[in-house]
Short mmCIF file of C-alpha atoms in Angstrom, two decimals:
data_model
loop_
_atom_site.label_atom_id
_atom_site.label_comp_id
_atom_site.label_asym_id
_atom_site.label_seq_id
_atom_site.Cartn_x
_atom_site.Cartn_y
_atom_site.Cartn_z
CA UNK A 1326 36.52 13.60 21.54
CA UNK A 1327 32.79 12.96 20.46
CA UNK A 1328 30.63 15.52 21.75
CA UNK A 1329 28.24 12.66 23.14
CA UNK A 1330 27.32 9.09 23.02
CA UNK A 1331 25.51 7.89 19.79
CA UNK A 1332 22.32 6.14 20.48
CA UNK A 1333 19.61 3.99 19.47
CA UNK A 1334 16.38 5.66 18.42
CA UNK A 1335 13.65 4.42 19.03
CA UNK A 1336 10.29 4.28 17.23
CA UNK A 1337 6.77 3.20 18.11
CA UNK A 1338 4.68 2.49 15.21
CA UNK A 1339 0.89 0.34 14.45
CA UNK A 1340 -0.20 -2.67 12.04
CA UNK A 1341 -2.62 -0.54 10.17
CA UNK A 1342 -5.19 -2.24 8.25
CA UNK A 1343 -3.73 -1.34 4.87
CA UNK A 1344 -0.18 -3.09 6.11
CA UNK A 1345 -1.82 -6.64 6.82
CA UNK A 1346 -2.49 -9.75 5.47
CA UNK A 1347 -5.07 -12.47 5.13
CA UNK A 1348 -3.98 -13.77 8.22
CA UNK A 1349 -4.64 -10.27 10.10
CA UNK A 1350 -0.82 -9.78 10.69
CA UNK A 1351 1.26 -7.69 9.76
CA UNK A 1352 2.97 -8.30 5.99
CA UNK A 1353 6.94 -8.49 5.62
CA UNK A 1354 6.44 -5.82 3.01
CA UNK A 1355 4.97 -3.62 5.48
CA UNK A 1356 7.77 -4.71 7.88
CA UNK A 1357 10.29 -3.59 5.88
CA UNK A 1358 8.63 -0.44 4.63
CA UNK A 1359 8.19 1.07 7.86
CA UNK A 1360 11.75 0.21 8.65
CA UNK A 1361 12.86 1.93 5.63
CA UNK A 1362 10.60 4.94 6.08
CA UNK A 1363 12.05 5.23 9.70
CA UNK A 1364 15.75 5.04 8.26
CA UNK A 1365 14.85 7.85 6.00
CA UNK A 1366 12.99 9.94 9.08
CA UNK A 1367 16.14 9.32 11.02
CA UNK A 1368 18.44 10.37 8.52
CA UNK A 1369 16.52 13.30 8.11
CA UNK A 1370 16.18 14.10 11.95
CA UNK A 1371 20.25 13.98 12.74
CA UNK A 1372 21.28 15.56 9.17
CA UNK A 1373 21.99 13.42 6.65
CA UNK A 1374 19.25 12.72 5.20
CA UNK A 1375 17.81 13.46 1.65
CA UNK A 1376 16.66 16.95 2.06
CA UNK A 1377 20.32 17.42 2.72
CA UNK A 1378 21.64 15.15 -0.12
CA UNK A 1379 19.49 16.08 -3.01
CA UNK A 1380 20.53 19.81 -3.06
CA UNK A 1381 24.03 18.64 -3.74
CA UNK A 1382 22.85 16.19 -6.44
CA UNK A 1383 23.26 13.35 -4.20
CA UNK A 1384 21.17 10.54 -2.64
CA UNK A 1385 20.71 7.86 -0.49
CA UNK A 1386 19.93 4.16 -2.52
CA UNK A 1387 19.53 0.66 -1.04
CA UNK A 1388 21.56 -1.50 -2.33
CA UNK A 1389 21.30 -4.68 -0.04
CA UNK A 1390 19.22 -5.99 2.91
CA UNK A 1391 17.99 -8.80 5.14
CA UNK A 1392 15.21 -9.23 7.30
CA UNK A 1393 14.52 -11.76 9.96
CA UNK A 1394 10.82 -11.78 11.35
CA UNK A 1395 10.00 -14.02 14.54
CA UNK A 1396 6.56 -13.19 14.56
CA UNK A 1397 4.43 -10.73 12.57
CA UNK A 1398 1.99 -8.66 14.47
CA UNK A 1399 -1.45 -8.54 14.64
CA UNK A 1400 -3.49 -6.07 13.20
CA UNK A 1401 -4.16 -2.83 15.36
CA UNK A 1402 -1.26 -3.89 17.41
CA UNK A 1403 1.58 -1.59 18.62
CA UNK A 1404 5.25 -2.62 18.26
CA UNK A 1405 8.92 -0.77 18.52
CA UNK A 1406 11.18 -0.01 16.21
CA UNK A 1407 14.88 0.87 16.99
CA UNK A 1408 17.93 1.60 14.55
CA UNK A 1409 20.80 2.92 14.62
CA UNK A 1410 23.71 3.53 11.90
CA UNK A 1411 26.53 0.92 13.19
CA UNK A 1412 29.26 1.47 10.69
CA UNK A 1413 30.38 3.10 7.63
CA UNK A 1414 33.09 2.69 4.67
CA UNK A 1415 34.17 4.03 1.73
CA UNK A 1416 31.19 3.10 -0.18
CA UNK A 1417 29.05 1.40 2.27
CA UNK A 1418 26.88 2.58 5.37
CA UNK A 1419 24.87 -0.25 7.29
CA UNK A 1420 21.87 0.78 9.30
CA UNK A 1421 20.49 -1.84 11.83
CA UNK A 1422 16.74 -2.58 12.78
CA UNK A 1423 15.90 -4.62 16.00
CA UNK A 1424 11.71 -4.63 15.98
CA UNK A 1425 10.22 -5.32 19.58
CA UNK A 1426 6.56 -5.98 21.00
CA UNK A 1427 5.66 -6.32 24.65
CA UNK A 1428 9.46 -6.39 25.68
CA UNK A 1429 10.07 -9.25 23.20
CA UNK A 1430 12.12 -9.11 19.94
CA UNK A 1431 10.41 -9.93 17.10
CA UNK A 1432 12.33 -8.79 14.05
CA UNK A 1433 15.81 -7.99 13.74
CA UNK A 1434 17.81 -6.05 10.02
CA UNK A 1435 20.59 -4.87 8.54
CA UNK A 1436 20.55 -2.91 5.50
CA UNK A 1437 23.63 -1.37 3.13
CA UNK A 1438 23.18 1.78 1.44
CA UNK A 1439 25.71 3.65 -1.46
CA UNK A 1440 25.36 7.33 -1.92
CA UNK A 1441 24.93 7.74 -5.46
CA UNK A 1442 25.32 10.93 -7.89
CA UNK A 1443 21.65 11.61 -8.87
CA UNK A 1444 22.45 12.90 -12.60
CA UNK A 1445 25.08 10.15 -13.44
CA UNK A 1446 23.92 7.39 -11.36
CA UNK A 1447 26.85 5.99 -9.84
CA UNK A 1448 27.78 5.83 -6.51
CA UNK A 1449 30.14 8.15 -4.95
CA UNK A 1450 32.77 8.04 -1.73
CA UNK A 1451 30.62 8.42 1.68
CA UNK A 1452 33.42 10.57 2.52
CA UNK A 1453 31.83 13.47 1.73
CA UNK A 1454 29.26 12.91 4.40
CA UNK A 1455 31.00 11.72 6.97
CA UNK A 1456 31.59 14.59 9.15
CA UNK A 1457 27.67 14.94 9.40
CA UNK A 1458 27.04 11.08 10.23
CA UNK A 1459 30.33 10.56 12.31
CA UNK A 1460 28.36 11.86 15.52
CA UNK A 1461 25.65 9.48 14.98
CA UNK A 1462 27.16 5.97 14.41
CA UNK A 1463 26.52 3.51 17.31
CA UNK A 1464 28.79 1.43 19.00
CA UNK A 1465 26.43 -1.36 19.02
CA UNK A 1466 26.66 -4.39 16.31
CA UNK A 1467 24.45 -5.36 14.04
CA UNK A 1468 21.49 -7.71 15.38
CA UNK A 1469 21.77 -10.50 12.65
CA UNK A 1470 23.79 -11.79 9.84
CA UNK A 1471 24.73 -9.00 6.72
CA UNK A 1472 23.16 -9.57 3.79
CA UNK A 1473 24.06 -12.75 2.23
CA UNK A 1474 25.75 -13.43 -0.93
CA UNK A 1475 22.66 -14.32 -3.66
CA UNK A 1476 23.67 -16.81 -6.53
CA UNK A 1477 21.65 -16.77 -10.22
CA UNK A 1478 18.67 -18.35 -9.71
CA UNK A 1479 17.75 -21.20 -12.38
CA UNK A 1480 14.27 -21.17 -11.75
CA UNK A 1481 11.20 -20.94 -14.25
CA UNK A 1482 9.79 -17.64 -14.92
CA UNK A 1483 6.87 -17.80 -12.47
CA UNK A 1484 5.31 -13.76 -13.52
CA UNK A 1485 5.59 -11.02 -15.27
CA UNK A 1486 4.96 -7.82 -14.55
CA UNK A 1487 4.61 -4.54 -16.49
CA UNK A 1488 6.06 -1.49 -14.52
CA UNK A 1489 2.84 1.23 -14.00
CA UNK A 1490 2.00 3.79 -12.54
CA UNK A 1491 1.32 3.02 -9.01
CA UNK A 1492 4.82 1.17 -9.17
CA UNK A 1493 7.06 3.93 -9.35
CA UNK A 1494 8.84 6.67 -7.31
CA UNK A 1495 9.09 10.38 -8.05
CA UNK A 1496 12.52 9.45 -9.77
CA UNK A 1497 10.19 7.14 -12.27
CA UNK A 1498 11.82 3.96 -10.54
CA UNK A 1499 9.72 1.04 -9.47
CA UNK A 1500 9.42 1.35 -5.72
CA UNK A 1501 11.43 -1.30 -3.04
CA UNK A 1502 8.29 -2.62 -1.79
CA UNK A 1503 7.48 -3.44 -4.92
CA UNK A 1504 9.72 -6.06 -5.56
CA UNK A 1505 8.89 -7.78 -2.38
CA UNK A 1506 5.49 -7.36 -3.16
CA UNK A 1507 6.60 -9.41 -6.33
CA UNK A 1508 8.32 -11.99 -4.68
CA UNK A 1509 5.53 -12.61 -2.40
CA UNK A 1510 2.90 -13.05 -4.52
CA UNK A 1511 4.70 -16.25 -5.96
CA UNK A 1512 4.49 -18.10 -2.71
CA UNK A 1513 1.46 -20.10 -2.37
CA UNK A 1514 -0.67 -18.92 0.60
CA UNK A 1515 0.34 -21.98 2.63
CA UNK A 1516 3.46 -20.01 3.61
CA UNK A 1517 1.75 -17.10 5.35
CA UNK A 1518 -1.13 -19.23 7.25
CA UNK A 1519 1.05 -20.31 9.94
CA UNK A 1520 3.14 -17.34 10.52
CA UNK A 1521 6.64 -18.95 10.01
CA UNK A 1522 9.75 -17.26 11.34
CA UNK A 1523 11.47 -16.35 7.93
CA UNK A 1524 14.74 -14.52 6.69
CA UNK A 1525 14.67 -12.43 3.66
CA UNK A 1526 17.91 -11.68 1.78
CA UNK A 1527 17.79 -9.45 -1.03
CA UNK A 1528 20.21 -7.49 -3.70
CA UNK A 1529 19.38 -4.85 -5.60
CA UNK A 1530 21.12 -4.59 -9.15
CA UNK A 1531 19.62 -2.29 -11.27
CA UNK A 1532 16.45 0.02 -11.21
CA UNK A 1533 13.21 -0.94 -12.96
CA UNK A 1534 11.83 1.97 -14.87
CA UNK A 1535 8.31 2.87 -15.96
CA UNK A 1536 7.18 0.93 -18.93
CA UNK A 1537 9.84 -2.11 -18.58
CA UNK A 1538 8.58 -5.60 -19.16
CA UNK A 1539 9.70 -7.75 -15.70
CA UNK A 1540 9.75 -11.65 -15.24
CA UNK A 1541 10.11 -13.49 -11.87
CA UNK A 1542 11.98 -15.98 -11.55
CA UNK A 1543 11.37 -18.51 -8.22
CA UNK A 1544 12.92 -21.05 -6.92
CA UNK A 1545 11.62 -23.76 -4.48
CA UNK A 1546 13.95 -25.77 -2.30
CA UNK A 1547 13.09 -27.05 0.69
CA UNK A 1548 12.72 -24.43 3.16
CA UNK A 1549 14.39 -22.00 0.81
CA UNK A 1550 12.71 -20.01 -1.62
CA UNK A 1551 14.77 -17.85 -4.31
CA UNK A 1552 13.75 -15.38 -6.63
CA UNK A 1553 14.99 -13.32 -9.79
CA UNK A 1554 13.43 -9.98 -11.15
CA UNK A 1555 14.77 -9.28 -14.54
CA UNK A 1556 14.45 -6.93 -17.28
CA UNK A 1557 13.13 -7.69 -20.83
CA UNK A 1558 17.02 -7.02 -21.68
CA UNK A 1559 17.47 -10.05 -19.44
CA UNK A 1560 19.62 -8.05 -17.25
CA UNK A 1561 18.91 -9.06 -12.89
CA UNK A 1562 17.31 -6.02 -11.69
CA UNK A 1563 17.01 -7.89 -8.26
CA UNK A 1564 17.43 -11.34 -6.50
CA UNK A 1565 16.21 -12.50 -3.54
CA UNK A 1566 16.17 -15.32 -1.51
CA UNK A 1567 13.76 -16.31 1.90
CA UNK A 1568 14.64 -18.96 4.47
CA UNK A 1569 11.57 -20.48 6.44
CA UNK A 1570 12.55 -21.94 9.88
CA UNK B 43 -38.13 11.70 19.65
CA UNK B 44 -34.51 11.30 18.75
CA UNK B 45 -32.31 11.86 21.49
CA UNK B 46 -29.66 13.67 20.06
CA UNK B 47 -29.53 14.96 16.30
CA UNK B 48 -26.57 13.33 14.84
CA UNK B 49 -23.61 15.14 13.46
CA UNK B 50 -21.11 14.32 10.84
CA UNK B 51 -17.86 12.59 12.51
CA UNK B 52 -14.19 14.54 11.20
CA UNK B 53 -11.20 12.58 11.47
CA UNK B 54 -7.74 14.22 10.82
CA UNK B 55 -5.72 12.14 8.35
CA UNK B 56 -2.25 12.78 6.87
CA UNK B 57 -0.66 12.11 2.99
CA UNK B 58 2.17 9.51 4.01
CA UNK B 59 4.72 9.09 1.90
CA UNK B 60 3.60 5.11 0.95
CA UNK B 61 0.15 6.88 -0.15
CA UNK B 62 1.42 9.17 -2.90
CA UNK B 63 2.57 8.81 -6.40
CA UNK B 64 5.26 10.09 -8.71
CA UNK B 65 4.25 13.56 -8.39
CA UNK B 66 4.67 13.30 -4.42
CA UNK B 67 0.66 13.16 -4.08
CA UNK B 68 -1.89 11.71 -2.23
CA UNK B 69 -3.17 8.84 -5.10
CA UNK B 70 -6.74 8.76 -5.56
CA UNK B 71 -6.81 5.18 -4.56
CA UNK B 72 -5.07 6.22 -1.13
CA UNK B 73 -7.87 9.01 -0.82
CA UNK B 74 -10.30 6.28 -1.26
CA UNK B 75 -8.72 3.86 1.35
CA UNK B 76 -8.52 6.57 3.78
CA UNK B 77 -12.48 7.24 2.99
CA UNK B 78 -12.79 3.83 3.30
CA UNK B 79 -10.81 2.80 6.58
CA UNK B 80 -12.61 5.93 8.05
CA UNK B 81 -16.00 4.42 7.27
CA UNK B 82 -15.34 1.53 9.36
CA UNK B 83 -13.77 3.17 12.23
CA UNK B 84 -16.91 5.48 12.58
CA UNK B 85 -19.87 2.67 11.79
CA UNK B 86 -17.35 0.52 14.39
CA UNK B 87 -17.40 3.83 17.24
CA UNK B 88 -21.37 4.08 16.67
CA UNK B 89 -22.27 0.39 16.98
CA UNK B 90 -23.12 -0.83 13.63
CA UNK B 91 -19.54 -1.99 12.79
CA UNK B 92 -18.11 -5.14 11.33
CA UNK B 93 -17.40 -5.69 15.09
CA UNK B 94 -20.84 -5.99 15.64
CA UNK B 95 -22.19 -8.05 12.78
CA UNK B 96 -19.84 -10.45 12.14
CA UNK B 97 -20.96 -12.42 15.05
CA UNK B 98 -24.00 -12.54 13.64
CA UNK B 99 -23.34 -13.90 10.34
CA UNK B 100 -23.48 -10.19 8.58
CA UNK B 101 -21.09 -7.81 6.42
CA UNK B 102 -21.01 -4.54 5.34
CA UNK B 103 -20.49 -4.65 1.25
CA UNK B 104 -19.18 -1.44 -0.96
CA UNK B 105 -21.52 -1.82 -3.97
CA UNK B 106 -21.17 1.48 -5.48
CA UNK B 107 -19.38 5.12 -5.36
CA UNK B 108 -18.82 7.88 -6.83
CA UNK B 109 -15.62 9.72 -5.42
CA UNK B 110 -14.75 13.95 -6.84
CA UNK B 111 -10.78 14.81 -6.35
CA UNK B 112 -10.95 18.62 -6.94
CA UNK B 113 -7.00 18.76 -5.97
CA UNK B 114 -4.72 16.14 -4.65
CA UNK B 115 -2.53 16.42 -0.89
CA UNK B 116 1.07 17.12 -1.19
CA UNK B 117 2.91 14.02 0.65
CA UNK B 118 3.08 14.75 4.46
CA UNK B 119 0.21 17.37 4.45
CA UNK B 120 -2.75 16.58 6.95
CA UNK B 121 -6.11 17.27 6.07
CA UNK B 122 -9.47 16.52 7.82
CA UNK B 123 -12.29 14.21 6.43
CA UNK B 124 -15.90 14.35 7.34
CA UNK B 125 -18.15 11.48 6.95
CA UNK B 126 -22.28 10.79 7.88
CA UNK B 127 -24.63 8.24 6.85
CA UNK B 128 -27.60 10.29 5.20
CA UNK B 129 -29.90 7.70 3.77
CA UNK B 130 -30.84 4.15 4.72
CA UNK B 131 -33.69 2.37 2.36
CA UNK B 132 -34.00 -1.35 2.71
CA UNK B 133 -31.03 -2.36 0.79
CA UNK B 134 -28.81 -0.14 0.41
CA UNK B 135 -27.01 2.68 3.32
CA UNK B 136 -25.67 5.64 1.76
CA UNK B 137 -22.18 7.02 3.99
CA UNK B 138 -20.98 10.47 2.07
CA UNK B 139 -17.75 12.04 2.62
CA UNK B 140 -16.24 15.50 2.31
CA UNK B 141 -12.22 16.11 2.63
CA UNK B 142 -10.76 19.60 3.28
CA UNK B 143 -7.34 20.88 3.69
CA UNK B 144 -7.05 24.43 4.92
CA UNK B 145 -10.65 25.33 4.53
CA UNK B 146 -10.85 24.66 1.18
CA UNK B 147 -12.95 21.07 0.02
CA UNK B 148 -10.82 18.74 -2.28
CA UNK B 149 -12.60 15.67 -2.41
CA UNK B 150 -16.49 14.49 -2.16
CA UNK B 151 -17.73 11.17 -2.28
CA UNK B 152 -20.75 8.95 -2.32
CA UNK B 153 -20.90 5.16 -0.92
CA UNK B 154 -23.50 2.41 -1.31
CA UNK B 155 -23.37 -0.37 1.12
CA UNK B 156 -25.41 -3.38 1.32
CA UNK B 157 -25.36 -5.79 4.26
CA UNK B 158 -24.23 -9.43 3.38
CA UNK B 159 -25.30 -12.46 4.45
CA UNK B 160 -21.78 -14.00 5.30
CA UNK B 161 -22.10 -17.08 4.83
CA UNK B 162 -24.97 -17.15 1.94
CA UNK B 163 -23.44 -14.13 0.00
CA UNK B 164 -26.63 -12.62 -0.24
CA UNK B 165 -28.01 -9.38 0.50
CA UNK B 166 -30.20 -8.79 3.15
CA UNK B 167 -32.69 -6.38 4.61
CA UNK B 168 -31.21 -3.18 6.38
CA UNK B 169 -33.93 -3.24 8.81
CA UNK B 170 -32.41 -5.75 11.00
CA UNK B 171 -29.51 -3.27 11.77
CA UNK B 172 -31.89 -0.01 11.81
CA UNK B 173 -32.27 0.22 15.35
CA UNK B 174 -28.35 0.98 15.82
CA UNK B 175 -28.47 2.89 12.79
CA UNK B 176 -30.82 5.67 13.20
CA UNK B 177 -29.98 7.38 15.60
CA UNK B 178 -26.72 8.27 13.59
CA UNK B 179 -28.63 9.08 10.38
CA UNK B 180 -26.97 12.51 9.29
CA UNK B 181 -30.27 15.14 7.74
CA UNK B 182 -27.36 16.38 5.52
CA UNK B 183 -27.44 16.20 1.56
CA UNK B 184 -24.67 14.24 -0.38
CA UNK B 185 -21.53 16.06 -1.27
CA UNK B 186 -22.04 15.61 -4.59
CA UNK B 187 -23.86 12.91 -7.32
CA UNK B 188 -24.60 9.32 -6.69
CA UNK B 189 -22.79 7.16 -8.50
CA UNK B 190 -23.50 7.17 -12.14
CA UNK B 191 -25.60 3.83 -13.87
CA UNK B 192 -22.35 2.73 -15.76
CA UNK B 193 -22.80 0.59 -19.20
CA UNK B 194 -20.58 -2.06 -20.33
CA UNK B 195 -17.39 -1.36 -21.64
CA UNK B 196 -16.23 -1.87 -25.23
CA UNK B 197 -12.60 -1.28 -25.13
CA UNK B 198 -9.84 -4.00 -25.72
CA UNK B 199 -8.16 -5.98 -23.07
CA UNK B 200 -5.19 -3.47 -21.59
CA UNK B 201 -3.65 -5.76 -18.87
CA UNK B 202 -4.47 -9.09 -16.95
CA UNK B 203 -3.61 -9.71 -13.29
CA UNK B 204 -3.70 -12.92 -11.20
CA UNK B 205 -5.29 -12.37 -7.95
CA UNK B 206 -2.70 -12.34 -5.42
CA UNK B 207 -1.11 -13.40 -2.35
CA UNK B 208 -0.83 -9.23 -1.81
CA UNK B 209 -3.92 -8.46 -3.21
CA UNK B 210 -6.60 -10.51 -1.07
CA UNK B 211 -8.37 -10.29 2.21
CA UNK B 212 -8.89 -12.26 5.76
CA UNK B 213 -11.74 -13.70 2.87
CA UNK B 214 -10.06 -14.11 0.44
CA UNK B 215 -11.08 -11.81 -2.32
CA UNK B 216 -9.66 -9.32 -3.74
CA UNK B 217 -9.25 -5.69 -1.76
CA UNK B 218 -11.29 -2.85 -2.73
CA UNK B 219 -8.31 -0.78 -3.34
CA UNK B 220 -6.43 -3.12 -5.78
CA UNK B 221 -10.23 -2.77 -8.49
CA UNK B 222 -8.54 0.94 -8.23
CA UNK B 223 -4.87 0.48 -8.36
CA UNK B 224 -5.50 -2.03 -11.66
CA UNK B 225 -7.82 0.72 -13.31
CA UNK B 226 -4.90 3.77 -12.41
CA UNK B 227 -2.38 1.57 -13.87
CA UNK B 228 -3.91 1.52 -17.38
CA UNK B 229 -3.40 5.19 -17.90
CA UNK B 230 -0.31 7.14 -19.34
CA UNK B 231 1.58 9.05 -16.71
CA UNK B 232 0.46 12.25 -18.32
CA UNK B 233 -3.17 11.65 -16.54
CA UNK B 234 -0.97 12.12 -12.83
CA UNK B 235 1.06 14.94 -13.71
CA UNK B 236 -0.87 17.71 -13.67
CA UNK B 237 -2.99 17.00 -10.52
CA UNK B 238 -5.94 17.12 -12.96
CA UNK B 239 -9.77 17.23 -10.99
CA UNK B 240 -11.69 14.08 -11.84
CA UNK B 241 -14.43 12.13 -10.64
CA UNK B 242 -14.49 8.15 -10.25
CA UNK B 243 -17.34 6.33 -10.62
CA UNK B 244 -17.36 2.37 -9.50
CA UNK B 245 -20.11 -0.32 -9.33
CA UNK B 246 -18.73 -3.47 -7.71
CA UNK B 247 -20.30 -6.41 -9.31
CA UNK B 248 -18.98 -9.87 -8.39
CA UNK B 249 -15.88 -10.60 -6.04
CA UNK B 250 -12.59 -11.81 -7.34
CA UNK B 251 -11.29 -14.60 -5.74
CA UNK B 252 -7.24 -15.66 -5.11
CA UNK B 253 -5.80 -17.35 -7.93
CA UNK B 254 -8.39 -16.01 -10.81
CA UNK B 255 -7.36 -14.73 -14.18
CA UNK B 256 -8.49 -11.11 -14.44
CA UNK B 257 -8.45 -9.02 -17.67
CA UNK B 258 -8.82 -4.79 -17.20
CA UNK B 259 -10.47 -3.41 -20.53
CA UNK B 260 -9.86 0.48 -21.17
CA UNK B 261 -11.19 2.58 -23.50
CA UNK B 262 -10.41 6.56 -23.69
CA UNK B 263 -12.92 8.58 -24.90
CA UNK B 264 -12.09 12.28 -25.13
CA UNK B 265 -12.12 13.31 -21.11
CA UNK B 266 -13.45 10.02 -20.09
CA UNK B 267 -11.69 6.74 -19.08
CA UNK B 268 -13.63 3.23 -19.15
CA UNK B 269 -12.72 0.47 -17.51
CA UNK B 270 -14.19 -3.13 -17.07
CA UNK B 271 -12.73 -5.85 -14.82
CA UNK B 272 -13.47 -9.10 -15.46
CA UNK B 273 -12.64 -12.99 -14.15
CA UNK B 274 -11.83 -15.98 -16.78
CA UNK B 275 -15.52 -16.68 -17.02
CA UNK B 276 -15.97 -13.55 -18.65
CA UNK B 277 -18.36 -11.99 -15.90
CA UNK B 278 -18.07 -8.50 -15.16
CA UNK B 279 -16.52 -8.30 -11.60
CA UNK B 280 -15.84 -4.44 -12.02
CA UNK B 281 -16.91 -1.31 -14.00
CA UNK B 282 -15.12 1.97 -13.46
CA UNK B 283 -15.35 5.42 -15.06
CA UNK B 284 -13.27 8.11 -14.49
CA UNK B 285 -14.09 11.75 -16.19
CA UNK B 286 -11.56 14.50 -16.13
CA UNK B 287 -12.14 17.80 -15.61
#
């Protein structure tokens, strides 16, 4: 018998004026890095998290997401930000997002995660943590689609980019915003002006290191835009893909 | 007679984990922000903010600084930052800062504004704004030096960067921090490890717009880093200098 009923948490955060655009609202960069800074907190907060992890050579690595934004908010303004941990397998835990402002939903995710062996890099069975996050997975289902499955994109190479300093993590890895800050800055501007409701799908393959040599790749459809970060080895480090409603 | 002698303002601030590096430090471009976003918040709270002059056509401008980093914050550590406007001549308002963490001073700095036509892009006469101004004029000495005169730069051509769907403004040019993030990223890693003092010295000369070519020169002379930002024109947008202690 569980000891108690997992829930939500909940978390109140601002559009500071280092997280916005042109437009005065709030980026999807900055969307998804507080999301991913509260999914850290909260891992931290009921156990699992990597203060635990990294003692025991282990830690917690994205490995896919998507993002649906409704609205992005202004600068200043206050919003909400719940998750919760809705299920688990072998290799695989999904955390959820559901982003609300004055009562009204305005961004909704669902992100995978592998635990991975720090020293060999591989990911490892979630098993071993499961007694810690059993207590804390909500019965509640995810509030959007999983991340999609990403095809090779066959678009030109649009960038490059040279991995530096302020790119990269402790671990010498190019950050996750990073990459969306990558993407992004191959749209033209026209796509932020209006604030469009957009989904972001993204995969992430391999790390980019310090020093590496990266080309984007993008993609314009109509009403889809798809991306491709890869290595000077040629090897997809990410892909990505955004649908604007 | 004044009717109250003015006092330097002290805001609390706190190393978040987007705002440090590789070493799990505060960055010196975060520092700066911080500095930065603070000096709006207090001209904004005492009435001669961009709240107030933008209605009227007017902008504050960050011509010059000089900024000392005696030791950077470890990631989550709060420290407090002080800030006062000492000097106002006709052109130019001088807004120093001071950062300490448990009684000890890390960081001084030294920032030259001049007030901007909006519309014209031309400097104009601090007098109109005086009024507000002086009664908030600090009779405290600058932390440390004025920024340095800084001579042209000699060194090769280290990186170029297009100007940015991330990088830009509600105006469209290019954010203060980003002058700082493409100087950082020149350097070898070996610069950050060590949490080595240094002083930054930076003279903002023209403004780069979205979708110009930018090339960062860099030249290392023994303890002293050059660097000189420039648009496809060839005009100097941005000199830097950092010395290490």
């Amino acid at each position: 018998m569980k000891e108690h009923m997992a829930q939500k948490s909940l978390y109140t955060r601002a559009a500071e004026s280092q997280m916005v655009d042109f437009t005065m609202k709030l980026t999807t960069e900055s969307m998804l890095n507080l999301m991913l800074s509260i999914a850290g907190e909260d891992a931290q907060r009921n156990g699992f998290g990597v203060d635990v992890l990294t003692p025991v050579n282990r830690t917690w690595v994205l490995s896919r997401l998507s993002l649906e934004i409704d609205s992005r908010p202004e600068q200043y303004s206050q919003f909400d930000i719940q998750t919760w941990v809705s299920d688990n397998n072998r290799l695989i835990s999904t955390r959820n997002f559901e982003a609300s402002q004055q009562g009204k939903v305005i961004a909704r995710a669902v992100s995978q995660w592998c635990m991975l062996d720090f020293e060999k890099r591989v990911p490892v069975s979630l098993q071993e943590i499961m007694p810690q996050m059993e207590p804390f997975v909500v019965d509640a289902a995810s509030p959007c689609d999983p991340p999609r499955k990403l095809r090779p994109v066959e678009g030109e190479v649009y960038a490059t980019h040279k991995v530096s300093y302020s790119d990269i993590d402790f671990n010498s890895h190019m950050n996750t915003m990073r990459y969306v800050m990558l993407i992004m800055d191959c749209l033209p501007l026209e796509f932020f002006r209006e604030d469009r409701p957009h989904r972001l799908d993204i995969h992430f393959l391999h790390e980019c290191l310090y020093g590496q040599e990266l080309s984007i790749a993008y993609n314009q459809l109509e009403g889809v835009s798809q991306f491709e970060i890869r290595n000077a080895e040629g090897s997809v480090a990410c892909r990505a893909q955004i649908e604007w409603k």
